[in-house]
């Protein structure tokens, strides 16, 4: 961290040594004083270290023999840098992220898969897909609101709006520390994991939910300057099962995901099944409309506004790339959302194919 301690940070840290106001240095001194003499500080911004050329500073933060790198900044900017960083792909290195949301009622610990087969941004999308499926988790994360701005009281300890009792912070931090200690004492799970603790109404207990996350399918999409479409492993499995169930007839449905414009990445994290009036033929699939708009709106609300309609999928039982009819349909769909990317995903027996379209009036 390259920033200095501010008065509002005192609610979190008793870092009062005026000799050095840098947050990292102050934290190092406190931990050294508690007997952790091996702790060191790097008073630099981590973001350019992660996204730029590899530097000596990054080597000091993440030495070559590091087994586990844990981000506890709660900074969305840091999370984005971690997701896109090319410096975190070490053979034995695993990346995790821990944070509190919902005013501290929810504690989240995300663990990437081996060789980053599932990344932090994939797990973040998975978390909101779980909120869609779990009313208790959804209410704790956002108070039942679909407004994403209400999910967070503040985005990190820098935020002047981050108001949370130390007892709430300690409850979540202790649980995270216990789990990390178990990983290091025995073995870090091979698969990616999302662990979510939801605080009880008594303010003391927590109920923990654990989800193993299948490897992500990363697809390079043609069209519109190039996008990366990351399909959750669970979504790919549902698509494959539905495609095989309908045999020689094409089938399909609607895709729910999150668009990161800066990294040009689209995360496909969930699905809305095809309406009952959908039509399936050996040579084409026609997505029905009965109840579809309402289902998509409900999915948006239930994911606290994080997941939205991002396109459609359909199967090609006989194989083959996108047809001209598929591309024309993609452009029509894109015309309903000017400026936003729309995904067309095709299942074949040999893998997923993807195209991204975007409508522009210019």
XYZ file of C-alpha atoms in Angstrom:
362
model
C 0.000 0.000 0.000
C 1.400 3.398 -0.940
C -1.084 5.438 1.090
C -0.929 7.002 4.522
C -3.038 6.332 7.567
C -6.059 8.654 7.784
C -8.082 9.502 10.899
C -11.001 7.245 9.890
C -8.604 4.278 9.684
C -8.178 4.504 13.453
C -11.472 2.693 13.808
C -9.642 -0.329 12.391
C -6.028 0.032 13.476
C -4.156 1.440 16.432
C -1.385 2.673 14.128
C -0.283 5.831 15.843
C 3.497 5.984 15.291
C 4.106 9.452 13.759
C 7.553 8.412 12.513
C 6.004 6.761 9.483
C 2.430 7.202 8.327
C 2.510 4.660 5.512
C -0.140 1.993 6.103
C 2.049 -0.935 5.107
C 4.962 0.203 7.279
C 2.709 0.855 10.255
C 1.156 -2.593 9.940
C 4.594 -4.194 9.688
C 5.732 -2.515 12.917
C 2.668 -3.712 14.785
C 3.087 -7.297 13.570
C 6.822 -7.246 14.301
C 5.960 -6.124 17.809
C 3.678 -9.138 18.179
C 6.593 -11.452 17.431
C 6.208 -11.834 13.663
C 9.715 -10.724 12.802
C 9.578 -12.156 9.285
C 6.873 -9.715 8.187
C 7.996 -7.064 5.697
C 6.277 -4.107 4.053
C 6.288 -2.762 0.501
C 5.027 0.851 0.566
C 3.943 0.837 -3.095
C 0.660 0.563 -4.962
C 0.037 -3.113 -5.769
C -2.100 -2.441 -8.861
C 0.632 -1.282 -11.304
C 2.856 -4.082 -9.992
C 0.222 -6.652 -10.977
C -0.700 -5.288 -14.398
C 2.671 -3.892 -15.544
C 6.052 -5.471 -16.139
C 7.223 -7.756 -13.347
C 9.225 -5.700 -10.848
C 11.441 -6.244 -7.842
C 8.665 -4.856 -5.658
C 6.261 -7.558 -6.820
C 8.955 -10.144 -6.135
C 9.122 -8.826 -2.575
C 5.346 -9.081 -2.182
C 5.062 -12.525 -3.792
C 8.381 -14.409 -3.537
C 8.953 -17.342 -5.936
C 8.173 -19.970 -3.258
C 4.816 -18.464 -2.247
C 2.076 -21.086 -1.827
C -0.875 -18.810 -1.171
C -1.469 -15.140 -1.975
C -4.467 -13.662 -0.113
C -6.026 -10.330 -1.055
C -7.822 -8.749 1.903
C -7.920 -5.185 0.584
C -11.645 -5.341 -0.352
C -10.656 -3.014 -3.200
C -12.469 -3.670 -6.475
C -9.535 -2.111 -8.335
C -7.118 -4.586 -6.761
C -9.478 -7.477 -7.518
C -9.593 -6.473 -11.191
C -5.790 -6.240 -11.312
C -5.448 -9.703 -9.771
C -7.883 -11.175 -12.286
C -5.984 -9.790 -15.281
C -2.440 -10.190 -13.937
C -0.028 -12.397 -15.856
C 2.286 -12.658 -12.833
C 0.168 -14.989 -10.699
C 0.353 -18.168 -12.759
C 3.100 -19.937 -10.819
C 2.973 -23.722 -10.779
C 2.394 -23.938 -7.011
C 0.932 -20.485 -6.348
C -2.736 -20.221 -5.387
C -4.656 -16.965 -5.140
C -7.424 -16.192 -2.649
C -9.537 -13.180 -1.743
C -11.387 -12.467 1.501
C -13.830 -9.663 2.243
C -16.971 -8.660 4.139
C -20.161 -7.409 2.511
C -23.702 -6.631 3.562
C -22.531 -4.396 6.397
C -20.328 -7.227 7.663
C -23.126 -9.765 7.893
C -21.565 -11.833 5.095
C -17.963 -13.069 5.069
C -16.578 -14.356 1.772
C -13.441 -16.377 1.073
C -12.669 -17.152 -2.575
C -9.965 -19.630 -3.631
C -8.861 -19.829 -7.258
C -8.349 -23.171 -8.971
C -4.965 -24.659 -9.775
C -3.141 -22.901 -12.613
C -5.920 -20.269 -12.388
C -8.380 -22.626 -14.096
C -10.948 -20.594 -12.155
C -10.043 -16.957 -11.459
C -11.157 -14.513 -8.794
C -13.496 -12.729 -11.211
C -15.116 -16.066 -12.118
C -15.694 -16.763 -8.424
C -17.149 -13.310 -7.893
C -19.751 -14.000 -10.601
C -20.415 -17.398 -9.013
C -21.076 -15.694 -5.668
C -23.868 -13.595 -7.144
C -25.285 -16.622 -8.951
C -25.497 -18.258 -5.524
C -27.280 -15.179 -4.196
C -29.831 -15.629 -6.958
C -30.497 -19.198 -5.824
C -30.370 -18.587 -2.055
C -32.853 -16.037 -0.608
C -31.142 -16.043 2.805
C -27.762 -15.222 1.301
C -29.315 -12.644 -1.006
C -31.043 -10.845 1.853
C -27.835 -10.801 3.915
C -25.751 -9.478 1.027
C -28.082 -6.762 -0.131
C -31.015 -6.494 2.200
C -33.324 -7.709 -0.560
C -32.421 -4.777 -2.810
C -31.528 -5.148 -6.463
C -29.352 -2.045 -6.369
C -25.713 -3.097 -6.571
C -24.656 0.106 -4.802
C -26.427 -1.119 -1.686
C -24.480 -4.352 -1.511
C -21.447 -2.571 -0.127
C -21.335 -0.132 2.744
C -17.923 0.863 1.423
C -15.540 -0.820 -0.951
C -12.555 -0.988 1.399
C -10.988 0.475 4.529
C -10.196 3.641 2.615
C -13.907 4.437 2.329
C -15.186 7.064 4.699
C -18.578 5.357 4.501
C -17.290 2.007 5.798
C -18.979 1.850 9.181
C -18.635 -1.504 10.919
C -18.019 -2.477 14.553
C -14.675 -4.113 15.264
C -16.517 -7.094 16.734
C -18.162 -7.736 13.351
C -14.839 -7.446 11.540
C -13.188 -9.786 14.052
C -15.919 -12.416 13.705
C -15.391 -12.676 9.963
C -11.612 -12.311 10.096
C -11.255 -15.067 12.699
C -13.218 -17.509 10.558
C -11.152 -16.697 7.466
C -7.883 -17.023 9.414
C -8.967 -20.410 10.789
C -9.757 -21.770 7.330
C -6.486 -20.461 5.843
C -4.559 -22.012 8.739
C -6.243 -25.359 8.007
C -5.255 -25.109 4.347
C -1.624 -24.402 5.169
C -1.420 -27.055 7.904
C -2.876 -29.851 5.753
C -3.264 -29.048 2.067
C -4.855 -26.381 -0.075
C -7.853 -27.835 -1.980
C -7.052 -28.673 -5.592
C -10.335 -27.238 -6.842
C -11.625 -23.686 -6.679
C -13.888 -22.858 -3.741
C -16.384 -20.231 -2.674
C -16.896 -20.143 1.094
C -19.599 -17.830 2.411
C -20.458 -17.209 6.042
C -23.849 -15.641 6.803
C -24.162 -14.100 10.258
C -27.036 -15.093 12.496
C -29.484 -12.487 13.703
C -27.996 -12.788 17.224
C -24.801 -11.199 15.876
C -22.675 -14.068 17.183
C -23.025 -17.243 15.144
C -22.466 -17.796 11.430
C -23.735 -20.381 8.987
C -21.152 -21.366 6.376
C -21.845 -22.446 2.811
C -19.133 -24.108 0.749
C -19.178 -24.568 -3.029
C -16.619 -26.334 -5.191
C -16.368 -24.593 -8.567
C -15.672 -26.432 -11.812
C -12.990 -25.111 -14.220
C -14.015 -22.185 -16.398
C -14.261 -22.440 -20.182
C -12.380 -19.433 -21.596
C -13.428 -18.654 -25.169
C -11.927 -16.085 -27.510
C -14.826 -14.483 -29.369
C -14.592 -13.022 -32.821
C -16.285 -9.819 -33.876
C -16.430 -6.366 -32.317
C -12.693 -6.064 -31.708
C -12.303 -9.221 -29.663
C -13.783 -10.280 -26.334
C -13.034 -13.070 -23.917
C -16.094 -15.004 -22.824
C -15.614 -17.023 -19.628
C -18.294 -19.686 -19.203
C -18.701 -21.142 -15.709
C -18.073 -24.882 -15.610
C -21.471 -25.504 -14.019
C -23.183 -23.574 -16.831
C -21.286 -25.527 -19.504
C -22.377 -28.773 -17.838
C -26.075 -27.782 -17.822
C -25.858 -26.741 -21.474
C -24.262 -30.067 -22.443
C -26.846 -32.099 -20.517
C -29.767 -30.212 -22.090
C -28.267 -30.506 -25.566
C -27.811 -34.257 -25.221
C -31.319 -34.661 -23.824
C -32.855 -33.179 -26.987
C -30.721 -35.368 -29.238
C -30.941 -34.430 -32.911
C -33.125 -31.384 -32.255
C -31.514 -28.059 -31.456
C -32.250 -26.543 -28.056
C -31.125 -23.445 -26.188
C -31.869 -20.731 -23.654
C -30.862 -17.331 -22.301
C -27.486 -16.465 -20.751
C -26.944 -14.509 -17.544
C -23.609 -12.856 -16.968
C -21.542 -9.833 -16.070
C -19.763 -7.570 -18.544
C -16.386 -6.057 -17.666
C -15.895 -3.402 -20.337
C -12.377 -2.447 -19.227
C -10.952 -5.946 -19.611
C -13.377 -6.818 -22.429
C -14.447 -9.919 -20.538
C -17.936 -11.390 -20.297
C -18.606 -13.837 -17.478
C -21.413 -16.322 -18.130
C -22.462 -17.403 -14.637
C -26.041 -18.666 -14.920
C -28.909 -19.511 -17.266
C -32.608 -18.891 -17.766
C -34.269 -21.975 -19.306
C -36.054 -21.755 -22.643
C -39.731 -20.749 -22.255
C -42.411 -23.350 -22.943
C -43.278 -21.807 -26.320
C -39.747 -22.388 -27.659
C -39.504 -24.424 -30.868
C -36.920 -27.155 -31.451
C -36.095 -28.563 -34.874
C -33.127 -30.530 -36.277
C -32.027 -27.481 -38.274
C -32.874 -24.576 -35.933
C -33.977 -23.458 -32.482
C -36.476 -20.666 -31.858
C -36.337 -19.189 -28.353
C -39.817 -18.559 -27.001
C -40.934 -15.339 -25.367
C -43.640 -16.346 -22.900
C -42.520 -15.188 -19.473
C -38.949 -14.632 -20.646
C -38.788 -10.912 -19.953
C -40.129 -11.385 -16.430
C -37.708 -14.240 -15.755
C -34.759 -12.126 -16.866
C -35.834 -9.205 -14.699
C -36.263 -11.508 -11.705
C -32.811 -13.000 -12.298
C -31.327 -9.491 -12.336
C -33.072 -8.608 -9.069
C -32.192 -11.882 -7.365
C -28.499 -11.484 -8.246
C -28.539 -7.995 -6.711
C -28.091 -6.423 -10.132
C -24.774 -8.147 -10.807
C -25.976 -10.638 -13.421
C -27.929 -9.525 -16.450
C -29.087 -10.873 -19.779
C -26.015 -11.095 -22.022
C -27.218 -13.261 -24.911
C -28.411 -16.718 -25.886
C -27.127 -20.221 -26.411
C -28.263 -23.028 -28.676
C -27.003 -26.429 -29.735
C -25.645 -27.741 -33.035
C -26.160 -31.520 -32.641
C -24.539 -32.138 -36.007
C -21.655 -29.777 -35.244
C -20.509 -26.808 -37.283
C -19.825 -23.116 -36.548
C -22.312 -20.249 -36.367
C -24.528 -20.173 -39.445
C -25.471 -17.003 -41.279
C -28.882 -17.281 -39.619
C -27.128 -17.375 -36.219
C -25.092 -14.270 -37.052
C -28.170 -12.404 -38.296
C -30.002 -13.304 -35.089
C -27.043 -12.073 -33.030
C -27.111 -8.700 -34.769
C -30.861 -8.379 -34.170
C -30.382 -9.124 -30.479
C -27.545 -6.582 -30.300
C -29.803 -3.926 -31.805
C -32.014 -4.117 -28.700
C -29.055 -3.144 -26.475
C -27.078 -0.474 -28.370
C -23.472 -0.218 -27.206
C -23.556 -3.392 -25.117
C -21.976 -6.686 -26.198
C -24.312 -9.625 -26.812
C -23.143 -13.244 -26.777
C -24.155 -16.095 -29.047
C -22.950 -19.393 -27.602
C -23.169 -22.640 -29.585
C -22.818 -26.112 -28.093
C -21.279 -28.835 -30.233
C -20.181 -32.333 -29.287
C -16.562 -31.168 -29.541
C -16.878 -27.992 -27.463
C -18.401 -24.535 -27.121
C -18.211 -21.882 -29.835
C -18.819 -18.223 -29.273
C -19.440 -14.968 -31.113
C -19.968 -11.481 -29.703
C -21.921 -8.769 -31.485
C -22.499 -5.139 -30.640
C -24.837 -2.727 -32.373
C -23.674 0.772 -33.194
C -25.646 3.484 -34.949
C -22.462 5.184 -36.134
